[in-house]
Every structure is written in C-alpha cells, then in structure tokens.
Coordinates of C-alpha atoms in Angstrom, one line a residue:
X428 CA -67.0 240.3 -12.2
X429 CA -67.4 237.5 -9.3
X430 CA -68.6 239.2 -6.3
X431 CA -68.2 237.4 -2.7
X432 CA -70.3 237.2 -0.1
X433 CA -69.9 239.7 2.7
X434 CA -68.3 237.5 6.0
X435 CA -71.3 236.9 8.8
X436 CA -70.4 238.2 12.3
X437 CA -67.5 236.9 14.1
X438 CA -67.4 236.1 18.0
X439 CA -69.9 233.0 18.5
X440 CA -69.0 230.3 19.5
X441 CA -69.0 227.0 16.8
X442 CA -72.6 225.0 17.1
X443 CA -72.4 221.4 17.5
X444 CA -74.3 219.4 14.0
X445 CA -77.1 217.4 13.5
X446 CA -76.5 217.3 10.0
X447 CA -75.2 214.1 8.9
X448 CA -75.5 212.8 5.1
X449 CA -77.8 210.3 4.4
X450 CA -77.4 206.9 5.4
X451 CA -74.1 208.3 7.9
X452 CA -73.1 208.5 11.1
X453 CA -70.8 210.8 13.1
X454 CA -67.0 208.9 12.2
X455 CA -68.0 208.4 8.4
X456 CA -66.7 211.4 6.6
X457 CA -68.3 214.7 8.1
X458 CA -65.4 217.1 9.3
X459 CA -66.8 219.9 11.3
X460 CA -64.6 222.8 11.5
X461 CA -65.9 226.2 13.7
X462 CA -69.0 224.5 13.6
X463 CA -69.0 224.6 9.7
X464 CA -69.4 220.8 8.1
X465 CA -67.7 219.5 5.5
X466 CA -68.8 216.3 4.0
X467 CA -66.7 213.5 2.4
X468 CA -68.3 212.5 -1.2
X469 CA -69.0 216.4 -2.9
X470 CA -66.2 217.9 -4.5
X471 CA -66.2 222.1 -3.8
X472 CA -65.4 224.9 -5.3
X473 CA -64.3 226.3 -2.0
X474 CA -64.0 230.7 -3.3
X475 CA -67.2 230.2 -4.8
X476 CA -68.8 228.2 -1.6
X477 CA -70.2 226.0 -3.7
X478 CA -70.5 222.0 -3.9
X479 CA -70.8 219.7 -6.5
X480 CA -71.8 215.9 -6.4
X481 CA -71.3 213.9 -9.5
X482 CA -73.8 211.4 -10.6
X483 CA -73.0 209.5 -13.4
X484 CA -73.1 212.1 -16.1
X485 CA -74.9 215.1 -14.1
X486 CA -73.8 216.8 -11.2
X487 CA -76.0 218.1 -8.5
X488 CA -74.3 221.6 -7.5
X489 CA -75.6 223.7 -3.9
X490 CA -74.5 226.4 -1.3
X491 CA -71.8 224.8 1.2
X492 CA -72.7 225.7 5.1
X493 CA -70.3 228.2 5.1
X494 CA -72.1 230.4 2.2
X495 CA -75.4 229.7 4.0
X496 CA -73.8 231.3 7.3
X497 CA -72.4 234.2 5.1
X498 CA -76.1 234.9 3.2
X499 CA -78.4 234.9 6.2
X500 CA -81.4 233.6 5.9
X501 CA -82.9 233.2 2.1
X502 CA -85.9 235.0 1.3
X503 CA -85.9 234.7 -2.6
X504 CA -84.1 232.5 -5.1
X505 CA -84.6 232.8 -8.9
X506 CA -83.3 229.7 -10.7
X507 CA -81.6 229.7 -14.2
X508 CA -83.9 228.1 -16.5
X509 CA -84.4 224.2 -17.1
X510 CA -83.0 223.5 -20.4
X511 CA -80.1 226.7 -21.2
X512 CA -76.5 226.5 -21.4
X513 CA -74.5 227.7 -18.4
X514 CA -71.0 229.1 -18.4
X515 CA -68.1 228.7 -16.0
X516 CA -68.5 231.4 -13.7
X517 CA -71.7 232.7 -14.7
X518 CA -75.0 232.6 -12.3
X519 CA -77.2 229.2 -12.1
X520 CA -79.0 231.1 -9.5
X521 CA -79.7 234.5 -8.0
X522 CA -80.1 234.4 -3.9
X523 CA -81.9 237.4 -2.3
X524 CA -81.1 236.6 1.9
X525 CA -81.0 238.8 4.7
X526 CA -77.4 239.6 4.2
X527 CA -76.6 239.5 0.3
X528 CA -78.3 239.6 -2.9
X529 CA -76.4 238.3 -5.7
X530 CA -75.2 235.1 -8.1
X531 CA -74.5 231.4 -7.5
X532 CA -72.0 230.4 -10.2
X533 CA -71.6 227.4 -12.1
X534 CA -67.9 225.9 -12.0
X535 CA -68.2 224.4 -15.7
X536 CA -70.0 225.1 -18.8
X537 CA -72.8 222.9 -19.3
X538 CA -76.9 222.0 -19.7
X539 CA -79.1 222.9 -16.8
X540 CA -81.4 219.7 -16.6
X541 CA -83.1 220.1 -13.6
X542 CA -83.9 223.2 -10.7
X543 CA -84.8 222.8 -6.7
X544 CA -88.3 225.2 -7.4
X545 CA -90.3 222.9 -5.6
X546 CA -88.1 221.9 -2.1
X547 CA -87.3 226.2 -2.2
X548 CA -91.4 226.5 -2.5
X549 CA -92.1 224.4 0.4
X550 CA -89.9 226.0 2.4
X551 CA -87.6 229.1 1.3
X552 CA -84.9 228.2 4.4
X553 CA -84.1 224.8 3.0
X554 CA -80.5 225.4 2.0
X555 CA -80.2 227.3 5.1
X556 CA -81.5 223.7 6.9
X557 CA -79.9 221.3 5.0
X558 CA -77.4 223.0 2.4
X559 CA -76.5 219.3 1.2
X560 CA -79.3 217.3 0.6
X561 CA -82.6 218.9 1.0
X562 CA -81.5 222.4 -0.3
X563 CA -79.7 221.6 -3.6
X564 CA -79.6 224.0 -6.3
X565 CA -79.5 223.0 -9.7
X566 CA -78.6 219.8 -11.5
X567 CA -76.5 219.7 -14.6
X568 CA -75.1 218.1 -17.5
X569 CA -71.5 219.5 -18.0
X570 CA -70.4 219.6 -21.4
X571 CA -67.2 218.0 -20.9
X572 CA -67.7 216.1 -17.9
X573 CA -64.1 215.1 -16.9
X574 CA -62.9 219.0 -17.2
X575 CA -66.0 219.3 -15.4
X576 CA -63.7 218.9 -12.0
X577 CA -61.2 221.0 -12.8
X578 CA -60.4 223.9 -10.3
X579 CA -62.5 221.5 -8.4
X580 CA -61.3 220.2 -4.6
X581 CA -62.2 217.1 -2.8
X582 CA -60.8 214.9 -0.3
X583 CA -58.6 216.0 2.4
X584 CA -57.0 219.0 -0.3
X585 CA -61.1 220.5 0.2
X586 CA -60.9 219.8 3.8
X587 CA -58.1 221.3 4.7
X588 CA -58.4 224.7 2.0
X589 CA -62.0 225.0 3.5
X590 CA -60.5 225.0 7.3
X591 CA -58.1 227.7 5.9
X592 CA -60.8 229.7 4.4
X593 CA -62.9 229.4 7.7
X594 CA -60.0 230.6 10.0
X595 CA -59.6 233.8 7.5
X596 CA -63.0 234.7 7.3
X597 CA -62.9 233.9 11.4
X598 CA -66.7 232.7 10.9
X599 CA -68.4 230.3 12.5
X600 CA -71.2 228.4 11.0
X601 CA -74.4 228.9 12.2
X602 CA -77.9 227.2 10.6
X603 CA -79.3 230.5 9.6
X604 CA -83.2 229.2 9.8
X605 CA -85.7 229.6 12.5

C-alpha cells in the first residue's frame, strides 16, 4: 500500500526562491509555481513527489519541494542499503519529519549504488534546504534503464501535472529548515 503524505497548511502566501540549479540563473528552466520550484533537467514522478536525474546509466532520485513542504522538517532518515535490489514502488528510504513518518519509493526496479548518509549527517535539514542538489537521496542503477522512465514526467507534461497537483493540494511551498 502507497501511503501519501498528509497536505501542509494552506493560507500562506507563496515565498519567492533562492534556489537555482547549479550553474543557472533565474530564465533558464526553474518554474516556480505557489512558491514550489520545478526545475527543467529531472524527470518526476509527480504522486510519489519524487525526482529522478539520469546520469548515464544511474539515476540520482530525491524529495521534490513540494514533498519537503508536505514532511516538515526531517528529523531521521534511514537509507536502503548500498548494494540491494529495489522494486518499483517499494521504499529506498524511510523519512521520520515533523509531519510524517513513512517511505520514499523507488519508480523502477533496480541496484542501489550509492546513499546521501553523509550530506543527511552534516545536516539532517538538507533536503528540506536544497531538495535538488544538496539533499539527494539515493543513487541507482535501474535494471532496465530505458523502462526506467516510464510513468515518468518531464518537460512541460511535469510542469504543468505538478501545477495541477499544487492547486489541488492548495499548498504553498515553503523551505521547511531553520
């Protein structure tokens, strides 16, 4: 059973970002809707609130800013080991936040090859600082890589189902860090 995070209070107004991708500025590819950004160059699997960023033959997956809005501020994460086999819609990673205690699901099957311990050691708020950089979660091989973006969305289709999702859960993002 997938469960979903529980929607973050309504009624404040959206925050203006300072989170940029690396090596960007503001007019190359950061859409920022209700304060919530979404980044060209990651693909999402917008009902899990989860991106993926496909390099080479590994893909780096994370929280988007809308699930760090939803969680609250982290206080533990437990990672899925370095070296086991991961299935679709099984956990990658269990969050403990304020708000939520629960899974982060992988969107394919494949080898988990590397985990974020150390950037979540230094400082447990990363992904609530910098969901898409700084705060990944896991890296993986996925065992068929082009199925490995199926169900995925990117582009202007991620953009626009993630502004849809946004105005439904009538959230807006907030960095949930002090």
């Amino acid at each position: 059973m997938r469960r979903t995070l529980s929607p973050a209070p309504t009624g404040s107004p959206p925050t203006k970002r300072s989170w940029r991708p690396k090596g960007s500025n503001a007019s190359d590819g950061v859409i920022v809707h209700r304060g919530c950004a979404i980044p060209s160059g990651y693909s999402y699997d917008v009902p899990g609130d989860l991106w993926v960023r496909f390099e080479g033959d590994v893909a780096r997956l994370g929280i988007t800013d809308v699930a760090q809005t939803r969680m609250g501020k982290m206080v533990s994460i437990r990672f899925k080991r370095v070296g086991k086999h991961v299935i679709a819609g099984k956990s990658i990673a269990t969050v403990e936040s304020a708000k939520w205690v629960g899974p982060i699901h992988s969107p394919f099957d494949g080898e988990v090859l590397e985990v974020n311990e150390e950037g979540f050691a230094r400082d447990i708020l990363v992904a609530n600082k910098d969901p898409y950089e700084a705060g990944w979660i896991s890296v993986v091989r996925p065992d068929v890589l082009g199925s490995a973006a199926t169900g995925l969305l990117s582009d202007e289709a991620a953009v626009e189902a993630y502004r849809r999702r946004i105005d439904e859960l009538e959230i807006s993002c907030i960095r949930c860090a002090d």
